[in-house]
PDB file of C-alpha atoms in Angstrom:
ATOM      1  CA  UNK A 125     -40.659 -24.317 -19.146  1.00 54.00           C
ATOM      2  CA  UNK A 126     -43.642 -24.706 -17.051  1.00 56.00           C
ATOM      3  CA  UNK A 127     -46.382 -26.879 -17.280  1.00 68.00           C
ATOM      4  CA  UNK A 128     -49.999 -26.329 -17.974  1.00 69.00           C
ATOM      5  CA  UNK A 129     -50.285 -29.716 -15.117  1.00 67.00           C
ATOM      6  CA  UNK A 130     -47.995 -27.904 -13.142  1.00 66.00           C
ATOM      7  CA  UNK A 131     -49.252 -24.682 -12.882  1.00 65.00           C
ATOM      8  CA  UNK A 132     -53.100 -25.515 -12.063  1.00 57.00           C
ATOM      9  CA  UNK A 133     -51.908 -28.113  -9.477  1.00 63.00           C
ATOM     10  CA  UNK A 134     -50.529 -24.745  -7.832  1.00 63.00           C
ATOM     11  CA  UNK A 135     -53.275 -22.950  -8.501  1.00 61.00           C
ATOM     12  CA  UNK A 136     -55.367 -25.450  -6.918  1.00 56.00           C
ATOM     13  CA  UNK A 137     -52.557 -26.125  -4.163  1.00 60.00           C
ATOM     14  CA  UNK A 138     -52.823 -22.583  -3.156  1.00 59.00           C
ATOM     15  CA  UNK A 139     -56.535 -22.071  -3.396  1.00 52.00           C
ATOM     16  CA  UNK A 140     -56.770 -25.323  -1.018  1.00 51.00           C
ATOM     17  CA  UNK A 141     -54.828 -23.138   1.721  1.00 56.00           C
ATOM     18  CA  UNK A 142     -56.092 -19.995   1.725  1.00 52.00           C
ATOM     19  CA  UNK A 143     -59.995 -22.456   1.946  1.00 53.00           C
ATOM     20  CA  UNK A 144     -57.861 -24.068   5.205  1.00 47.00           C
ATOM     21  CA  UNK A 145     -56.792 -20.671   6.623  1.00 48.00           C
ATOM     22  CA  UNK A 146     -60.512 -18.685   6.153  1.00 47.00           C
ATOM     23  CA  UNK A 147     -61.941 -21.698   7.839  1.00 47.00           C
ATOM     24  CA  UNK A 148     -59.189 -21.412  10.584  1.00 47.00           C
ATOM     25  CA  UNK A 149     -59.267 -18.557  11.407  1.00 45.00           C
ATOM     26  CA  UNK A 150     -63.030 -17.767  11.046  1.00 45.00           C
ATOM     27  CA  UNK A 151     -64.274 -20.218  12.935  1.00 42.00           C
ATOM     28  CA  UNK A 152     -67.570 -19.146  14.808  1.00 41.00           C
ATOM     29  CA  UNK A 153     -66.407 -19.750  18.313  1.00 39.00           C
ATOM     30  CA  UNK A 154     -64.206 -16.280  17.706  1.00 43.00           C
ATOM     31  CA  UNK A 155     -66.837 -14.483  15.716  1.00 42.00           C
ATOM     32  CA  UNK A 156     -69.079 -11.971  18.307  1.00 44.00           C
ATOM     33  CA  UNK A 157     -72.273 -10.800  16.961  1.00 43.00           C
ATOM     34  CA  UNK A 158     -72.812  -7.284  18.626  1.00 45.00           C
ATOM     35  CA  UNK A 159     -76.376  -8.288  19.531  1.00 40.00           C
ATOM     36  CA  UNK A 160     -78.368 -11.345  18.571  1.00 41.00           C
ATOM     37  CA  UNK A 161     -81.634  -8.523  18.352  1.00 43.00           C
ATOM     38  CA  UNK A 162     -81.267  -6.684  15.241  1.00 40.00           C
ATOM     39  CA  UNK A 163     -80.992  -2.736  15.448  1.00 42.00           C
ATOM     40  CA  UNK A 164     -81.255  -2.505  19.248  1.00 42.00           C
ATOM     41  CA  UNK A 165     -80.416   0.460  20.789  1.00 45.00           C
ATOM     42  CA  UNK A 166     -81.341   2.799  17.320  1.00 44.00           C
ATOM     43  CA  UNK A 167     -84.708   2.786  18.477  1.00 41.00           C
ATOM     44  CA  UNK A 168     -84.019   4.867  21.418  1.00 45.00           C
ATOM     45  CA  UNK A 169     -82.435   7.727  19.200  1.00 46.00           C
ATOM     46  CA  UNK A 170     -86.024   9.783  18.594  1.00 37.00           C
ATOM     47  CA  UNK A 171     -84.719  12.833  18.708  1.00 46.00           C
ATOM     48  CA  UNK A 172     -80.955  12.354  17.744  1.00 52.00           C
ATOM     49  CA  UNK A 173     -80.054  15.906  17.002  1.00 44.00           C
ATOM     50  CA  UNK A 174     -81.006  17.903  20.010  1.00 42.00           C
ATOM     51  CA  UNK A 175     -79.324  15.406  22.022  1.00 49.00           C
ATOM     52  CA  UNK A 176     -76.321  15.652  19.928  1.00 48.00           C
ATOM     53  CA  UNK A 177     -76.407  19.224  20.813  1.00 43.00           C
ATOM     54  CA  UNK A 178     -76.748  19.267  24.333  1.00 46.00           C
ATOM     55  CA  UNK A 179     -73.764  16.829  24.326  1.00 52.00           C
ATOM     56  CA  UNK A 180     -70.213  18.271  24.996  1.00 78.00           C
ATOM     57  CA  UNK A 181     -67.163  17.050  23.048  1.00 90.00           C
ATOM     58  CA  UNK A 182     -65.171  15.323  25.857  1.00 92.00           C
ATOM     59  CA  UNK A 183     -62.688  13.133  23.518  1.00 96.00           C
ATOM     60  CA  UNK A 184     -59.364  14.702  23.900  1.00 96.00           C
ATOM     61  CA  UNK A 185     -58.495  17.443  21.611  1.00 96.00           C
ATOM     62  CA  UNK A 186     -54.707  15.299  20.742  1.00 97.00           C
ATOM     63  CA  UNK A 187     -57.021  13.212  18.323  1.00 98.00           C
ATOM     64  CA  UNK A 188     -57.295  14.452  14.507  1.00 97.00           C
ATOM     65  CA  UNK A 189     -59.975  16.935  13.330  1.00 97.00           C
ATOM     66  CA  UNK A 190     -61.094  13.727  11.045  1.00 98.00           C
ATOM     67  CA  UNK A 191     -62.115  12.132  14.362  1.00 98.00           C
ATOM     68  CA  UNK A 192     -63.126  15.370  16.363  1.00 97.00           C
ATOM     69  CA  UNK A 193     -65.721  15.772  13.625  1.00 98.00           C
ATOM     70  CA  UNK A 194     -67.605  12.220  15.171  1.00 98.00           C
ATOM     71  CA  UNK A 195     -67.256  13.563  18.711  1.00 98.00           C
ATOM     72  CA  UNK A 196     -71.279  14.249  18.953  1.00 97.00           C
ATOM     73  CA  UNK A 197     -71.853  10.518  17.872  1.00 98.00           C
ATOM     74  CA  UNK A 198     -68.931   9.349  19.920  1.00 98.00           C
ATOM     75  CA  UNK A 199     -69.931  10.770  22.651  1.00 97.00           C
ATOM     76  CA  UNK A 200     -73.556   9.745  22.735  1.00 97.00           C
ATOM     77  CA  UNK A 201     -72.469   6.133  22.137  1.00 97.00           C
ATOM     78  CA  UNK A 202     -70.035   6.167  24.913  1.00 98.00           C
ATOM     79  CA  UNK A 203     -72.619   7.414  27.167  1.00 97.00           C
ATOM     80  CA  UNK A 204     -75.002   4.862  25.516  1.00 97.00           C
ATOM     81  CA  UNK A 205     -73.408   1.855  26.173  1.00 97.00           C
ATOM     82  CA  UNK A 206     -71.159   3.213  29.523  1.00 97.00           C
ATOM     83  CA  UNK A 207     -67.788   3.147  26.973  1.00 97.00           C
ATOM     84  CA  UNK A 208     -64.730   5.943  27.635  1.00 98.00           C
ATOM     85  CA  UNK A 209     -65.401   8.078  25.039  1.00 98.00           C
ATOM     86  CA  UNK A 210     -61.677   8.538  24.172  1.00 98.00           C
ATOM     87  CA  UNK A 211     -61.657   4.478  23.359  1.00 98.00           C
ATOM     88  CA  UNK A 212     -64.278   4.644  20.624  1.00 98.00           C
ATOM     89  CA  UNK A 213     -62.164   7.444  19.177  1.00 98.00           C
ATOM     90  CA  UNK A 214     -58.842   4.772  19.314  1.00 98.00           C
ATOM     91  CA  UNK A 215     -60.698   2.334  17.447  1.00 98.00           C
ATOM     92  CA  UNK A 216     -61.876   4.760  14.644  1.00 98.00           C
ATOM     93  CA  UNK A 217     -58.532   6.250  14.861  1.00 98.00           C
ATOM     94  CA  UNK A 218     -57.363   2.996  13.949  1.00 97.00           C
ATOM     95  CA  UNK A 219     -59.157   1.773  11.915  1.00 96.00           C
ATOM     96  CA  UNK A 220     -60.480   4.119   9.401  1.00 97.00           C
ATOM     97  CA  UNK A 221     -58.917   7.656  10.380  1.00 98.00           C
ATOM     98  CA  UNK A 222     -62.156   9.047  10.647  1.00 98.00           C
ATOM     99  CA  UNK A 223     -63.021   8.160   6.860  1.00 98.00           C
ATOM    100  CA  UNK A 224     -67.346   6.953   6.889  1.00 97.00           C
ATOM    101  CA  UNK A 225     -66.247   5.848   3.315  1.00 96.00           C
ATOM    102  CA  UNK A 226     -63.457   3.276   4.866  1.00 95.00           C
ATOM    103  CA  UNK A 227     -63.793   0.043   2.603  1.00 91.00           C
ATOM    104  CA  UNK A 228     -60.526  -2.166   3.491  1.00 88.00           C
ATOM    105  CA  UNK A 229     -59.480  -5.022   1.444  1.00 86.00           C
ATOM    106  CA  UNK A 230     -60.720  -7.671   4.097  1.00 80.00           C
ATOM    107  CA  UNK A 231     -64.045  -5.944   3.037  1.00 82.00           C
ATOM    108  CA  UNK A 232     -64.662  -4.308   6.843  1.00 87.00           C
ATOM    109  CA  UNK A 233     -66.239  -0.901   5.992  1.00 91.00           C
ATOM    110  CA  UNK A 234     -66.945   2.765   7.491  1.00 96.00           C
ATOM    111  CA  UNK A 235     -65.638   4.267  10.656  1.00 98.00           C
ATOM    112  CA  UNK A 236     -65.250   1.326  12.955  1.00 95.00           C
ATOM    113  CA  UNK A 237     -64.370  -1.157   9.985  1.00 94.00           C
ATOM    114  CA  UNK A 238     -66.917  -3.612  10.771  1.00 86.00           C
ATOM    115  CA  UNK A 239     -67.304  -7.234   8.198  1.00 82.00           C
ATOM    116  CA  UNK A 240     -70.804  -6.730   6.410  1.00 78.00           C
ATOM    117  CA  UNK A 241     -72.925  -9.669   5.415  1.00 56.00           C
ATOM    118  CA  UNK A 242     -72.789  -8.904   2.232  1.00 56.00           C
ATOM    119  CA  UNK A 243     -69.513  -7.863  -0.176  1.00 59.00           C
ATOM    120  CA  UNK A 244     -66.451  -9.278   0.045  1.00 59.00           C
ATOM    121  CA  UNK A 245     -67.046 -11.371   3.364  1.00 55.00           C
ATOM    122  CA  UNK A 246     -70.772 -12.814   1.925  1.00 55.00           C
ATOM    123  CA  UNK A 247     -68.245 -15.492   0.944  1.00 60.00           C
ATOM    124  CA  UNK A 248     -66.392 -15.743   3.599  1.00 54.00           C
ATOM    125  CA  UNK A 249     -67.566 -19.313   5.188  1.00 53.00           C
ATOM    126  CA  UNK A 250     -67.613 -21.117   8.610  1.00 56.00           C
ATOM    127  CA  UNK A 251     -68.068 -24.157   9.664  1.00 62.00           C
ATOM    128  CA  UNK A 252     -71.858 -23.727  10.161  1.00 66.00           C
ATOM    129  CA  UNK A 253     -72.143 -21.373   7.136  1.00 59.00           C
ATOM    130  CA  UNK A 254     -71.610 -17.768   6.051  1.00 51.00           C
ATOM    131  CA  UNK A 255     -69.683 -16.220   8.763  1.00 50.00           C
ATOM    132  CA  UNK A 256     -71.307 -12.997   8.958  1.00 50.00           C
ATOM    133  CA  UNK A 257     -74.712 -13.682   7.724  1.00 56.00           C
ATOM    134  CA  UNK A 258     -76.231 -11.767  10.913  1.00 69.00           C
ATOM    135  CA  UNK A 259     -74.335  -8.497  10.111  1.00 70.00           C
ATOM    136  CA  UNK A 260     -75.597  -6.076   9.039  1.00 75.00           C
ATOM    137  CA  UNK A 261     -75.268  -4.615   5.220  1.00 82.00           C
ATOM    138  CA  UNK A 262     -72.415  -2.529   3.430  1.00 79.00           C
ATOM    139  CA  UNK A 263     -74.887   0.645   2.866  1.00 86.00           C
ATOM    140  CA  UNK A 264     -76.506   0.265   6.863  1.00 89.00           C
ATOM    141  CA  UNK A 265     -72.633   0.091   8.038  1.00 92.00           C
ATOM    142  CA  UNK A 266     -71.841   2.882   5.668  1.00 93.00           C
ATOM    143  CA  UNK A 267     -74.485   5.651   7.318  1.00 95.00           C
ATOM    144  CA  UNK A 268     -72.067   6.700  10.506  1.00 98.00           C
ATOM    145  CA  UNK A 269     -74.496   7.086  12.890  1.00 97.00           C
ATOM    146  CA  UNK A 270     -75.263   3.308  12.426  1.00 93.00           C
ATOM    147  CA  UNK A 271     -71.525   2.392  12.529  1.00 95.00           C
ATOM    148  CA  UNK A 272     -70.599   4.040  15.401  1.00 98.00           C
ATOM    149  CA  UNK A 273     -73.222   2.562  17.709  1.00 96.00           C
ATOM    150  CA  UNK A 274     -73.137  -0.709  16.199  1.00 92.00           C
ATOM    151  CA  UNK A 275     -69.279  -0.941  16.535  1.00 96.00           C
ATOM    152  CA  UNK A 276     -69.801   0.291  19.837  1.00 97.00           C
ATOM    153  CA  UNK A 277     -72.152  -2.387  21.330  1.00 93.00           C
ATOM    154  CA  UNK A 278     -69.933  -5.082  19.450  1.00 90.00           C
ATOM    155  CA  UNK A 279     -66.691  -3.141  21.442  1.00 96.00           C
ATOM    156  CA  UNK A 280     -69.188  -3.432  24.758  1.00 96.00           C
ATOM    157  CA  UNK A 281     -69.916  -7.050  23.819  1.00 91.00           C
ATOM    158  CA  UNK A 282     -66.638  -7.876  23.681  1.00 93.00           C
ATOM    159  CA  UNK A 283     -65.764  -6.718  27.146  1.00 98.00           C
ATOM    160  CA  UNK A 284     -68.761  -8.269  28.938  1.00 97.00           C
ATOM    161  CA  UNK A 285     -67.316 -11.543  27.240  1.00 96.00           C
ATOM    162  CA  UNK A 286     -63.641 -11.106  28.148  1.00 96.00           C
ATOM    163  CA  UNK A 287     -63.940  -8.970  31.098  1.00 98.00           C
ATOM    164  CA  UNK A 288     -60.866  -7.017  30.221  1.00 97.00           C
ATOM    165  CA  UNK A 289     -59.861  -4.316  27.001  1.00 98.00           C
ATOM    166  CA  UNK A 290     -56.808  -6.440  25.879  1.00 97.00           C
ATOM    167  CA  UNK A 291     -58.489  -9.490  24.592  1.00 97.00           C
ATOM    168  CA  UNK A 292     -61.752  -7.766  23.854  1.00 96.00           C
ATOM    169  CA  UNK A 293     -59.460  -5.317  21.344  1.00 97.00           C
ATOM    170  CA  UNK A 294     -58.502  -8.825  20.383  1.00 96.00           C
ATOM    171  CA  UNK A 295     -61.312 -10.058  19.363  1.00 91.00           C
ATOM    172  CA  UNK A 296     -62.593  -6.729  17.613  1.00 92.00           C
ATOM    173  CA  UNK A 297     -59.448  -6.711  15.409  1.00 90.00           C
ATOM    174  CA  UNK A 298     -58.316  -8.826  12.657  1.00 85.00           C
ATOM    175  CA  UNK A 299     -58.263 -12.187  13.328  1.00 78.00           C
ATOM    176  CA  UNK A 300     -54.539 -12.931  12.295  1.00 76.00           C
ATOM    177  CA  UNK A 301     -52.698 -10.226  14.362  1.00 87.00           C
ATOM    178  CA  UNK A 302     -52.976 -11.677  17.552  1.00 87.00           C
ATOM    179  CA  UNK A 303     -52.499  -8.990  20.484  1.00 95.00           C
ATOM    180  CA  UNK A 304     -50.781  -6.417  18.030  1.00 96.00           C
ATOM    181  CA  UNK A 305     -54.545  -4.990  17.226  1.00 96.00           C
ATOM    182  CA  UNK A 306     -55.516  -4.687  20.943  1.00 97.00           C
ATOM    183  CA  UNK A 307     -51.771  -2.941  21.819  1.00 98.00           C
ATOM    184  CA  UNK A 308     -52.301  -0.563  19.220  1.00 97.00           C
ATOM    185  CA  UNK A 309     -55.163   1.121  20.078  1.00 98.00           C
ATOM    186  CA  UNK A 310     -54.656   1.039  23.846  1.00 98.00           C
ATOM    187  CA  UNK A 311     -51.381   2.645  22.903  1.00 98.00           C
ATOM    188  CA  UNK A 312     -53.338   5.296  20.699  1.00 98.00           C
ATOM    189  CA  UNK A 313     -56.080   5.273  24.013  1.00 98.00           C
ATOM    190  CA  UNK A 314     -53.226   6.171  26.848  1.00 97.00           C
ATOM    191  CA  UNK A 315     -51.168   8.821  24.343  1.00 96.00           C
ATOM    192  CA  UNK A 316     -54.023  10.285  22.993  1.00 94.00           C
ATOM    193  CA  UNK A 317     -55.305  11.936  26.791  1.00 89.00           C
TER     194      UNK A 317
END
């Protein structure tokens, strides 16, 4: 029937293009580190829980009780980084529904489903080397209050480099979707007031 030549040149055939399409469509002119400092911004969170407290919910009460129970860190990133609070929630929405214990099979994990240095995408290469080797870890990106305002100032980022939410959604979401990413969560944004 089939053989042993056969198959492995397939193997190999196929292994070849999926190589070609990481390199494609990884290449570091689209990747957007969400600060070239590491851990900015966490610093300035002394005294986290009484300003948690003396921060009102104001995400919109449409969005699931899996995201209303982030509002506290949603809010306080929003305000940190001068984001609509309701637009953090869209992108958790999402991409993880609320669950800190989001792992996808891209290997993107917690809340805002950011790409880790390490895990799955350690391998994942660019032309200048490991594409996410200034990311930070699985277990830092699995603590929420980390993911949130790290997937904040990449969100942030992202519009200071595009100057508009379409193609900074864009950029944020998988790399293969084009604007489908970006017009899903600005769709979840406006029917979620």
């Amino acid at each position: 029937m089939f053989s042993i030549q056969k198959i492995f040149m397939g193997v190999l055939m196929g292994c070849l293009i999926l190589i070609f399409a990481a390199t494609r469509l990884l290449s570091p002119s689209e990747i957007v580190l969400a600060s070239p400092e590491k851990n900015i911004g966490l610093s300035s969170k002394i005294n986290q829980t009484s300003i948690e407290r003396s921060l009102s919910c104001t995400i919109s009460s449409k969005y699931p009780e899996k995201i209303q129970q982030w509002c506290n860190l949603i809010v306080m990133n929003a305000d940190m980084y001068s984001l609509e609070p309701n637009l953090i929630a869209a992108v958790m929405l999402q991409e993880s529904g609320g669950n800190k214990d989001a792992y996808s099979s891209s290997g993107a994990v917690g809340l805002m489903q950011i790409m880790p240095k390490d895990g799955i995408a350690e391998k994942f290469m660019c032309i200048n080397g490991p594409c996410f080797s200034n990311r930070p870890t699985m277990e830092e990106l699995f603590d929420p209050d980390f993911n949130i305002e790290f997937g904040s100032r990449m969100l942030i980022n992202l519009y200071e480099k595009y100057g508009n939410w379409h193609d900074a959604l864009k950029a944020y979401g998988p790399m293969d979707v084009g604007y489908q990413y970006a017009d899903i969560v600005l769709s979840i944004f406006e029917n979620y007031q």
